[in-house]
Amino acid sequence: MVTGVTGQDGSYLAELLLSKGYEVWGVVRRRSSTALARIDHLVENDDALDSSLHLVNGDLRDTGSLLKILRQVRPDEVYNLAAQSDVKVSFDLPEYTADVTGLGPLRILEAIRELDLPSRYFQASSSEMYGLVRDSLQSEGTPLHPRSPYGSAKAFAYYTTRNYREAYGLFAVNGIMFNHESPRRGESFVTRKISLAAARIHYGLQETLQLGNLDARRDWGFAGDYMEGAWRMLQTDHPSDYVLATGESRSVREFCELVFQEIDQPLTWRGIGPEEVGVGPDGRMLVEVNPQLYRPTEVDILQGDASRAGGDLDWQPTVSFQELVRMMVTSDLEVAERQAARENSPSK
Ligand code: NDP
Ligand code: GDR
């Protein structure tokens, strides 16, 4: 059972599980328009249907729906990937974020316990819980100091998962995942926002890119690798929590520079703070800072130590930072090319 199957991670995990011959039950919440773009290729493909992807209606805010699915499916493994996962949005919707991202996991765990299921449970925990970091490299033992309603909700879910393991003997684990990206990343997250904007600028569909804090540093890896790690965590003999990270930290500014290099527009930075801009080789302003995109409290730097996962799970990231950037830009150039073709089509 995979919650959040329509999200970035859910689509990679569904692919991985189907390739291993699993029967996958994906939980989909009700939307006014379809949200299946990331898993269309799994739903529509006859071969994939043979390897069993079932979609069921459910919502992390609705205990009854979770109980019903768990009772019907009796899954061997439950991957809880569903969340209100946007940190900036969590400042606007703190109560909703706490409900979905914090209480949602509790509802699933309590249902597993209540139904006395043998299901193994994976919780998508986040490096955002470290917040105002206490160690220069964050590992499983680093104290938490969340800096957003999202981080606080994830911390609640993290401790709840541990407590259900300790109190009731459930096989329940936290994957403490640092940022992971892909061409399927939501467009509001900074990496995808940058790669898509650069591609659109390349095709003349957009003039500039507005960003917030250029100095924030993140440990960015490839989403597919992190779902491999999630699966490995449920195949061990002893349930435990693991950090998944690359061990490298880069700034938003560096990510931007690499992306614009990929479209042959190397950036030069001018000015400081809110006045800073990135200009292309012909002097055109391509990037500007918009202070409205700053957060009330920021997580300045994240850099993870995944050596425990390396040792116990034999898990390593397989995609380098440079490869990740290239993968995203290549994909977004195709997206922007299609958008440009639509803009220029005579029927428009
Ligand atoms: P996405 O935002 O791409 O996907 C979130 C998923 O949750 C979507 O399928 C969404 O459905 C679903 N969802 C949202 N609200 C509900 C609800 N009330 N009931 C049921 N489903 C709901 O996130 P990612 O794939 O990037 O991340 C997966 C998980 O990992 C999340 O929990 C995230 O917080 C966590 N995480 C992510 C990291 C990252 O860098 N990507 C790092 C660390 C943790 P819909 O498609 O309908 O919106
Ligand atoms: P994050 O990812 O908050 O780390 O959460 P995001 O890509 O949103 O921000 C990363 C950093 O970039 C800075 N930033 C901007 N961010 C966005 N979204 N848009 C901008 O224009 C912009 N300009 C600068 C941010 O301030 C921040 O410092 C992600 C999510 O996937 C969470 O669900 C997950 O738990 C964590 O990663 C680990």
Tab-separated table of C-alpha atoms and ligand atoms in Angstrom:
chain	number	residue	atom	x	y	z
A	1	MET	CA	0.000	0.000	0.000
A	2	VAL	CA	1.428	3.343	-1.066
A	3	THR	CA	-0.082	6.634	0.079
A	4	GLY	CA	0.975	9.628	-2.018
A	5	VAL	CA	1.247	7.386	-5.085
A	6	THR	CA	0.436	10.336	-7.364
A	7	GLY	CA	3.381	12.349	-6.015
A	8	GLN	CA	6.997	12.425	-7.163
A	9	ASP	CA	8.180	9.679	-4.816
A	10	GLY	CA	5.034	7.590	-5.115
A	11	SER	CA	5.484	7.260	-8.864
A	12	TYR	CA	9.095	6.051	-8.517
A	13	LEU	CA	8.182	3.688	-5.696
A	14	ALA	CA	5.236	2.214	-7.629
A	15	GLU	CA	7.563	1.564	-10.578
A	16	LEU	CA	10.125	-0.071	-8.316
A	17	LEU	CA	7.596	-2.314	-6.560
A	18	LEU	CA	5.895	-3.319	-9.808
A	19	SER	CA	9.290	-4.227	-11.286
A	20	LYS	CA	9.783	-6.545	-8.304
A	21	GLY	CA	6.415	-8.238	-8.924
A	22	TYR	CA	4.482	-6.604	-6.074
A	23	GLU	CA	0.768	-6.052	-6.142
A	24	VAL	CA	0.583	-2.315	-5.421
A	25	TRP	CA	-2.388	-0.544	-3.899
A	26	GLY	CA	-2.074	3.199	-4.436
A	27	VAL	CA	-4.176	5.541	-2.304
A	28	VAL	CA	-5.553	8.481	-4.283
A	29	ARG	CA	-7.412	11.411	-2.764
A	30	ARG	CA	-10.434	12.943	-4.400
A	31	ARG	CA	-9.635	15.860	-6.742
A	32	SER	CA	-11.837	17.870	-9.086
A	33	SER	CA	-9.419	17.118	-11.915
A	34	THR	CA	-7.261	14.074	-12.426
A	35	ALA	CA	-3.890	14.016	-10.663
A	36	LEU	CA	-2.544	10.862	-12.274
A	37	ALA	CA	0.010	12.441	-14.649
A	38	ARG	CA	2.997	10.861	-12.898
A	39	ILE	CA	1.531	7.350	-12.892
A	40	ASP	CA	-0.458	7.428	-16.149
A	41	HIS	CA	2.162	5.205	-17.772
A	42	LEU	CA	1.619	2.596	-15.056
A	43	VAL	CA	-2.168	2.780	-15.084
A	44	GLU	CA	-2.662	2.781	-18.842
A	45	ASN	CA	-0.032	0.237	-19.759
A	46	ASP	CA	-1.536	-3.238	-20.040
A	47	ASP	CA	1.722	-4.868	-18.968
A	48	ALA	CA	1.768	-2.745	-15.865
A	49	LEU	CA	-1.827	-3.681	-15.104
A	50	ASP	CA	-0.794	-7.321	-15.258
A	51	SER	CA	1.766	-6.584	-12.608
A	52	SER	CA	-1.020	-5.051	-10.566
A	53	LEU	CA	-1.371	-1.383	-9.755
A	54	HIS	CA	-4.732	-0.830	-8.066
A	55	LEU	CA	-5.919	2.674	-7.207
A	56	VAL	CA	-8.250	3.189	-4.257
A	57	ASN	CA	-9.873	6.335	-2.872
A	58	GLY	CA	-8.572	7.434	0.490
A	59	ASP	CA	-7.429	10.486	2.404
A	60	LEU	CA	-5.028	10.903	5.302
A	61	ARG	CA	-7.599	13.123	7.003
A	62	ASP	CA	-10.252	10.412	6.892
A	63	THR	CA	-9.629	7.600	9.389
A	64	GLY	CA	-12.538	5.531	8.067
A	65	SER	CA	-11.088	5.426	4.558
A	66	LEU	CA	-7.704	4.279	5.899
A	67	LEU	CA	-9.272	1.581	8.052
A	68	LYS	CA	-11.356	0.352	5.124
A	69	ILE	CA	-8.373	0.092	2.766
A	70	LEU	CA	-6.141	-1.576	5.348
A	71	ARG	CA	-8.864	-4.060	6.284
A	72	GLN	CA	-9.494	-4.909	2.627
A	73	VAL	CA	-5.886	-5.018	1.386
A	74	ARG	CA	-4.071	-6.349	4.474
A	75	PRO	CA	-0.790	-5.092	2.965
A	76	ASP	CA	2.582	-6.667	3.747
A	77	GLU	CA	4.159	-3.244	3.479
A	78	VAL	CA	2.745	0.263	3.932
A	79	TYR	CA	4.686	3.228	2.528
A	80	ASN	CA	3.308	6.505	3.826
A	81	LEU	CA	4.474	9.101	1.318
A	82	ALA	CA	1.381	11.322	1.430
A	83	ALA	CA	1.787	14.766	2.945
A	84	GLN	CA	1.182	18.461	2.514
A	85	SER	CA	4.841	18.578	1.544
A	86	ASP	CA	5.441	22.248	0.670
A	87	VAL	CA	7.355	24.001	3.465
A	88	LYS	CA	6.423	27.553	2.384
A	89	VAL	CA	2.732	26.617	2.057
A	90	SER	CA	2.837	25.160	5.583
A	91	PHE	CA	3.231	28.695	6.978
A	92	ASP	CA	-0.049	29.619	5.249
A	93	LEU	CA	-1.838	26.360	6.188
A	94	PRO	CA	-0.334	25.329	9.540
A	95	GLU	CA	-3.363	23.512	10.928
A	96	TYR	CA	-4.079	21.677	7.686
A	97	THR	CA	-0.399	20.680	7.432
A	98	ALA	CA	-0.430	19.357	11.003
A	99	ASP	CA	-3.587	17.384	10.218
A	100	VAL	CA	-2.351	15.710	7.013
A	101	THR	CA	1.409	15.525	7.596
A	102	GLY	CA	1.397	15.029	11.368
A	103	LEU	CA	-1.849	13.280	12.303
A	104	GLY	CA	-2.165	11.337	9.029
A	105	PRO	CA	0.666	8.924	9.929
A	106	LEU	CA	-0.809	8.460	13.427
A	107	ARG	CA	-4.143	7.478	11.856
A	108	ILE	CA	-2.443	4.841	9.679
A	109	LEU	CA	-0.355	3.436	12.531
A	110	GLU	CA	-3.333	3.287	14.863
A	111	ALA	CA	-5.382	1.509	12.177
A	112	ILE	CA	-2.589	-1.064	11.654
A	113	ARG	CA	-2.500	-1.630	15.412
A	114	GLU	CA	-6.280	-1.728	15.814
A	115	LEU	CA	-6.649	-4.267	12.982
A	116	ASP	CA	-3.720	-6.254	14.368
A	117	LEU	CA	-2.056	-6.376	10.936
A	118	PRO	CA	1.486	-7.678	10.443
A	119	SER	CA	2.172	-4.810	7.961
A	120	ARG	CA	5.602	-3.213	7.917
A	121	TYR	CA	5.353	0.603	7.911
A	122	PHE	CA	7.636	3.187	6.263
A	123	GLN	CA	7.301	6.837	7.290
A	124	ALA	CA	8.647	9.492	4.896
A	125	SER	CA	10.444	11.617	7.466
A	126	SER	CA	12.378	14.704	6.501
A	127	SER	CA	15.689	16.485	7.015
A	128	GLU	CA	13.502	19.557	7.525
A	129	MET	CA	13.080	18.281	11.126
A	130	TYR	CA	16.735	19.209	11.829
A	131	GLY	CA	15.886	22.830	10.991
A	132	LEU	CA	18.301	25.002	12.930
A	133	VAL	CA	20.981	22.352	12.664
A	134	ARG	CA	22.936	21.295	15.764
A	135	ASP	CA	25.580	19.217	13.905
A	136	SER	CA	27.454	20.206	10.763
A	137	LEU	CA	26.637	16.765	9.311
A	138	GLN	CA	23.182	15.566	10.361
A	139	SER	CA	22.744	11.897	11.219
A	140	GLU	CA	20.238	9.706	13.080
A	141	GLY	CA	21.467	11.061	16.436
A	142	THR	CA	21.256	14.780	15.624
A	143	PRO	CA	18.671	16.626	17.790
A	144	LEU	CA	15.624	18.022	16.004
A	145	HIS	CA	14.811	21.738	15.822
A	146	PRO	CA	12.018	22.241	13.256
A	147	ARG	CA	11.677	25.690	11.665
A	148	SER	CA	8.273	25.431	9.988
A	149	PRO	CA	4.801	24.002	10.622
A	150	TYR	CA	5.792	21.315	8.102
A	151	GLY	CA	8.956	20.458	10.057
A	152	SER	CA	6.994	20.312	13.324
A	153	ALA	CA	4.347	18.054	11.779
A	154	LYS	CA	7.045	15.739	10.416
A	155	ALA	CA	8.721	15.648	13.841
A	156	PHE	CA	5.422	14.580	15.429
A	157	ALA	CA	5.057	11.815	12.842
A	158	TYR	CA	8.685	10.763	13.352
A	159	TYR	CA	8.271	10.366	17.129
A	160	THR	CA	4.892	8.685	16.682
A	161	THR	CA	6.440	6.106	14.341
A	162	ARG	CA	9.198	5.379	16.861
A	163	ASN	CA	6.674	5.146	19.669
A	164	TYR	CA	4.502	2.602	17.842
A	165	ARG	CA	7.633	0.522	17.278
A	166	GLU	CA	8.665	0.704	20.926
A	167	ALA	CA	5.226	0.524	22.548
A	168	TYR	CA	3.495	-2.073	20.362
A	169	GLY	CA	6.363	-3.854	18.597
A	170	LEU	CA	5.228	-2.705	15.140
A	171	PHE	CA	7.772	-2.935	12.331
A	172	ALA	CA	7.631	0.846	11.808
A	173	VAL	CA	10.590	2.850	10.507
A	174	ASN	CA	11.523	6.396	9.573
A	175	GLY	CA	13.457	7.188	6.426
A	176	ILE	CA	14.940	10.586	7.290
A	177	MET	CA	15.235	11.761	3.733
A	178	PHE	CA	17.162	14.813	2.600
A	179	ASN	CA	15.930	16.725	-0.468
A	180	HIS	CA	15.500	14.549	-3.508
A	181	GLU	CA	14.522	15.722	-6.920
A	182	SER	CA	13.781	14.487	-10.441
A	183	PRO	CA	12.050	15.565	-13.638
A	184	ARG	CA	8.816	14.626	-11.814
A	185	ARG	CA	9.448	17.072	-8.948
A	186	GLY	CA	6.542	19.438	-8.221
A	187	GLU	CA	6.994	22.776	-9.982
A	188	SER	CA	6.860	24.845	-6.767
A	189	PHE	CA	10.057	23.295	-5.351
A	190	VAL	CA	13.158	25.314	-6.073
A	191	THR	CA	15.104	22.856	-8.251
A	192	ARG	CA	12.226	22.203	-10.619
A	193	LYS	CA	11.204	25.851	-10.570
A	194	ILE	CA	14.706	26.756	-11.766
A	195	SER	CA	15.076	24.025	-14.400
A	196	LEU	CA	11.641	24.698	-15.876
A	197	ALA	CA	12.143	28.478	-15.886
A	198	ALA	CA	15.540	28.165	-17.604
A	199	ALA	CA	14.026	25.907	-20.263
A	200	ARG	CA	11.148	28.339	-20.800
A	201	ILE	CA	13.596	31.251	-21.028
A	202	HIS	CA	15.535	29.215	-23.626
A	203	TYR	CA	12.375	28.932	-25.761
A	204	GLY	CA	11.394	32.574	-25.248
A	205	LEU	CA	8.341	31.692	-23.124
A	206	GLN	CA	9.514	33.543	-20.027
A	207	GLU	CA	11.774	36.559	-19.431
A	208	THR	CA	13.088	36.097	-15.898
A	209	LEU	CA	13.058	33.779	-12.896
A	210	GLN	CA	12.170	35.097	-9.441
A	211	LEU	CA	13.698	33.383	-6.423
A	212	GLY	CA	13.858	33.876	-2.645
A	213	ASN	CA	16.894	32.991	-0.546
A	214	LEU	CA	19.773	32.181	-2.906
A	215	ASP	CA	22.123	31.270	-0.055
A	216	ALA	CA	20.105	28.378	1.393
A	217	ARG	CA	22.073	25.143	1.100
A	218	ARG	CA	20.565	21.704	0.555
A	219	ASP	CA	21.763	18.124	0.168
A	220	TRP	CA	20.094	17.259	-3.158
A	221	GLY	CA	19.848	13.695	-4.491
A	222	PHE	CA	17.779	11.775	-7.046
A	223	ALA	CA	14.289	10.617	-5.962
A	224	GLY	CA	14.600	7.134	-7.505
A	225	ASP	CA	17.589	6.380	-5.260
A	226	TYR	CA	15.642	7.368	-2.138
A	227	MET	CA	12.758	5.039	-2.967
A	228	GLU	CA	15.230	2.191	-3.355
A	229	GLY	CA	16.396	3.072	0.176
A	230	ALA	CA	12.808	3.132	1.475
A	231	TRP	CA	12.218	-0.358	0.088
A	232	ARG	CA	15.464	-1.657	1.614
A	233	MET	CA	14.448	-0.326	5.037
A	234	LEU	CA	11.416	-2.636	5.032
A	235	GLN	CA	13.462	-5.699	4.008
A	236	THR	CA	15.752	-5.743	7.064
A	237	ASP	CA	15.518	-8.105	10.042
A	238	HIS	CA	15.380	-5.307	12.608
A	239	PRO	CA	13.297	-2.136	12.221
A	240	SER	CA	15.371	1.027	12.559
A	241	ASP	CA	15.504	4.643	11.369
A	242	TYR	CA	17.918	5.708	8.641
A	243	VAL	CA	19.141	8.944	7.095
A	244	LEU	CA	19.151	8.959	3.288
A	245	ALA	CA	21.374	11.708	1.854
A	246	THR	CA	24.225	12.318	-0.584
A	247	GLY	CA	26.568	13.961	1.946
A	248	GLU	CA	27.048	16.994	-0.337
A	249	SER	CA	25.540	20.421	0.195
A	250	ARG	CA	25.023	23.083	-2.501
A	251	SER	CA	23.414	26.501	-2.467
A	252	VAL	CA	20.364	27.523	-4.474
A	253	ARG	CA	22.746	29.923	-6.222
A	254	GLU	CA	25.011	27.030	-7.291
A	255	PHE	CA	22.027	25.027	-8.548
A	256	CYS	CA	20.962	28.050	-10.593
A	257	GLU	CA	24.437	28.525	-12.036
A	258	LEU	CA	24.665	24.917	-13.230
A	259	VAL	CA	21.206	25.000	-14.774
A	260	PHE	CA	21.843	28.195	-16.727
A	261	GLN	CA	25.210	26.824	-17.876
A	262	GLU	CA	23.294	23.875	-19.329
A	263	ILE	CA	21.323	26.255	-21.572
A	264	ASP	CA	24.469	28.195	-22.533
A	265	GLN	CA	23.563	31.237	-20.434
A	266	PRO	CA	26.289	31.322	-17.760
A	267	LEU	CA	25.234	33.740	-15.028
A	268	THR	CA	27.100	36.656	-13.492
A	269	TRP	CA	25.747	37.849	-10.128
A	270	ARG	CA	25.405	41.573	-9.407
A	271	GLY	CA	24.209	43.387	-6.280
A	272	ILE	CA	23.502	41.922	-2.841
A	273	GLY	CA	20.526	40.717	-0.787
A	274	PRO	CA	17.122	41.583	-2.226
A	275	GLU	CA	18.843	43.679	-4.925
A	276	GLU	CA	20.857	40.775	-6.311
A	277	VAL	CA	20.323	39.747	-9.919
A	278	GLY	CA	21.804	37.115	-12.205
A	279	VAL	CA	22.605	38.341	-15.716
A	280	GLY	CA	23.333	36.337	-18.852
A	281	PRO	CA	26.340	36.781	-21.188
A	282	ASP	CA	24.521	39.508	-23.146
A	283	GLY	CA	23.777	41.473	-19.957
A	284	ARG	CA	20.098	40.466	-19.872
A	285	MET	CA	18.659	39.981	-16.381
A	286	LEU	CA	17.645	36.318	-16.081
A	287	VAL	CA	17.289	35.876	-12.306
A	288	GLU	CA	16.021	38.321	-9.695
A	289	VAL	CA	15.357	38.096	-5.970
A	290	ASN	CA	11.809	38.560	-4.708
A	291	PRO	CA	11.784	38.986	-0.896
A	292	GLN	CA	8.164	37.775	-0.817
A	293	LEU	CA	9.591	34.329	-1.463
A	294	TYR	CA	11.626	34.422	1.776
A	295	ARG	CA	10.272	32.243	4.604
A	296	PRO	CA	9.439	33.526	8.121
A	297	THR	CA	12.105	31.141	9.440
A	298	GLU	CA	14.606	29.505	7.125
A	299	VAL	CA	16.597	26.290	7.246
A	300	ASP	CA	19.964	27.682	6.182
A	301	ILE	CA	21.912	24.516	5.572
A	302	LEU	CA	21.373	20.769	5.397
A	303	GLN	CA	24.004	18.107	4.793
A	304	GLY	CA	23.327	14.504	5.691
A	305	ASP	CA	25.452	11.610	6.846
A	306	ALA	CA	23.975	8.401	5.390
A	307	SER	CA	26.812	6.136	6.490
A	308	ARG	CA	24.469	4.020	8.642
A	309	ALA	CA	22.263	3.255	5.614
A	310	GLY	CA	25.439	2.579	3.642
A	311	GLY	CA	26.561	-0.011	6.181
A	312	ASP	CA	23.299	-1.721	7.185
A	313	LEU	CA	21.347	-1.452	3.912
A	314	ASP	CA	24.216	-1.274	1.419
A	315	TRP	CA	22.481	1.871	0.131
A	316	GLN	CA	24.332	4.522	-1.888
A	317	PRO	CA	23.076	7.346	-4.092
A	318	THR	CA	23.777	6.524	-7.759
A	319	VAL	CA	23.147	9.912	-9.407
A	320	SER	CA	25.625	12.784	-8.970
A	321	PHE	CA	24.573	16.403	-8.498
A	322	GLN	CA	25.741	17.291	-12.008
A	323	GLU	CA	23.819	14.340	-13.483
A	324	LEU	CA	20.694	15.339	-11.569
A	325	VAL	CA	20.851	18.895	-12.903
A	326	ARG	CA	21.378	17.636	-16.448
A	327	MET	CA	18.535	15.126	-16.150
A	328	MET	CA	16.119	17.840	-15.005
A	329	VAL	CA	17.164	20.408	-17.602
A	330	THR	CA	17.012	17.870	-20.442
A	331	SER	CA	13.499	16.879	-19.438
A	332	ASP	CA	12.312	20.467	-18.967
A	333	LEU	CA	13.711	21.505	-22.355
A	334	GLU	CA	11.349	18.908	-23.839
A	335	VAL	CA	8.472	20.225	-21.715
A	336	ALA	CA	9.173	23.821	-22.779
A	337	GLU	CA	9.571	22.826	-26.432
A	338	ARG	CA	6.075	21.296	-26.337
A	339	GLN	CA	4.732	24.417	-24.614
A	340	ALA	CA	6.356	26.597	-27.291
A	341	ALA	CA	4.868	24.462	-30.074
A	342	ARG	CA	1.406	24.888	-28.534
A	343	GLU	CA	1.918	28.674	-28.180
A	344	ASN	CA	2.912	28.934	-31.838
A	345	SER	CA	0.312	26.576	-33.274
A	346	PRO	CA	-2.061	28.321	-35.687
A	347	SER	CA	-5.133	26.905	-33.907
A	348	LYS	CA	-4.238	28.792	-30.727
B	1	NDP	P1	4.646	15.304	-3.348
B	1	NDP	O1	4.145	16.610	-2.851
B	1	NDP	O2	5.107	15.195	-4.773
B	1	NDP	O3	3.494	14.189	-3.146
B	1	NDP	C1	2.666	14.217	-2.037
B	1	NDP	C2	1.600	13.161	-2.209
B	1	NDP	O4	0.713	13.190	-1.080
B	1	NDP	C3	0.703	13.356	-3.452
B	1	NDP	O5	0.400	12.108	-4.001
B	1	NDP	C4	-0.549	13.978	-2.859
B	1	NDP	O6	-1.705	13.780	-3.628
B	1	NDP	C5	-0.632	13.196	-1.560
B	1	NDP	N1	-1.503	13.808	-0.560
B	1	NDP	C6	-1.492	15.082	-0.117
B	1	NDP	N2	-2.441	15.258	0.812
B	1	NDP	C7	-3.073	14.079	0.953
B	1	NDP	C8	-4.156	13.638	1.756
B	1	NDP	N3	-4.793	14.458	2.595
B	1	NDP	N4	-4.540	12.345	1.663
B	1	NDP	C9	-3.932	11.498	0.790
B	1	NDP	N5	-2.905	11.872	-0.003
B	1	NDP	C10	-2.480	13.142	0.084
B	1	NDP	O7	5.799	14.849	-2.364
B	1	NDP	P2	7.118	13.976	-2.644
B	1	NDP	O8	6.755	12.844	-3.504
B	1	NDP	O9	8.235	14.863	-2.995
B	1	NDP	O10	7.443	13.454	-1.169
B	1	NDP	C11	6.889	12.226	-0.673
B	1	NDP	C12	6.927	12.232	0.838
B	1	NDP	O11	8.281	12.342	1.285
B	1	NDP	C13	6.182	13.373	1.508
B	1	NDP	O12	5.644	12.897	2.711
B	1	NDP	C14	7.261	14.396	1.792
B	1	NDP	O13	6.893	15.216	2.873
B	1	NDP	C15	8.406	13.471	2.145
B	1	NDP	N6	9.735	13.996	1.901
B	1	NDP	C16	10.062	14.433	0.653
B	1	NDP	C17	11.338	14.850	0.391
B	1	NDP	C18	11.735	15.355	-0.966
B	1	NDP	O14	12.806	15.968	-1.058
B	1	NDP	N7	10.959	15.103	-2.004
B	1	NDP	C19	12.384	14.825	1.443
B	1	NDP	C20	11.917	14.315	2.718
B	1	NDP	C21	10.643	13.909	2.924
B	1	NDP	P3	-2.081	14.781	-4.876
B	1	NDP	O15	-1.267	14.274	-6.052
B	1	NDP	O16	-3.544	14.567	-5.018
B	1	NDP	O17	-1.677	16.156	-4.465
B	2	GDR	P1	12.520	22.460	1.015
B	2	GDR	O1	12.487	22.565	-0.580
B	2	GDR	O2	11.882	23.610	1.676
B	2	GDR	O3	13.931	22.138	1.390
B	2	GDR	O4	11.569	21.213	1.257
B	2	GDR	P2	12.292	23.809	-1.556
B	2	GDR	O5	12.772	23.359	-2.875
B	2	GDR	O6	10.914	24.363	-1.463
B	2	GDR	O7	13.283	24.919	-0.941
B	2	GDR	C1	14.682	24.697	-0.850
B	2	GDR	C2	15.363	25.993	-0.474
B	2	GDR	O8	15.310	26.897	-1.578
B	2	GDR	C3	14.979	28.188	-1.094
B	2	GDR	N1	14.345	28.968	-2.163
B	2	GDR	C4	13.173	28.683	-2.739
B	2	GDR	N2	12.308	27.663	-2.557
B	2	GDR	C5	11.202	27.629	-3.337
B	2	GDR	N3	10.342	26.609	-3.209
B	2	GDR	N4	10.930	28.612	-4.265
B	2	GDR	C6	11.767	29.669	-4.462
B	2	GDR	O9	11.513	30.526	-5.299
B	2	GDR	C7	12.960	29.694	-3.680
B	2	GDR	N5	14.013	30.550	-3.619
B	2	GDR	C8	14.845	30.094	-2.693
B	2	GDR	C9	14.049	27.912	0.082
B	2	GDR	O10	13.953	29.067	0.910
B	2	GDR	C10	14.735	26.720	0.718
B	2	GDR	O11	15.741	27.155	1.586
B	2	GDR	C11	11.660	20.063	0.431
B	2	GDR	C12	10.271	19.398	0.389
B	2	GDR	O12	10.295	18.355	-0.564
B	2	GDR	C13	9.908	18.823	1.746
B	2	GDR	O13	8.710	18.069	1.611
B	2	GDR	C14	11.039	17.902	2.178
B	2	GDR	O14	10.759	17.342	3.443
B	2	GDR	C15	12.346	18.680	2.252
B	2	GDR	O15	12.618	19.166	0.945
B	2	GDR	C16	13.515	17.807	2.681
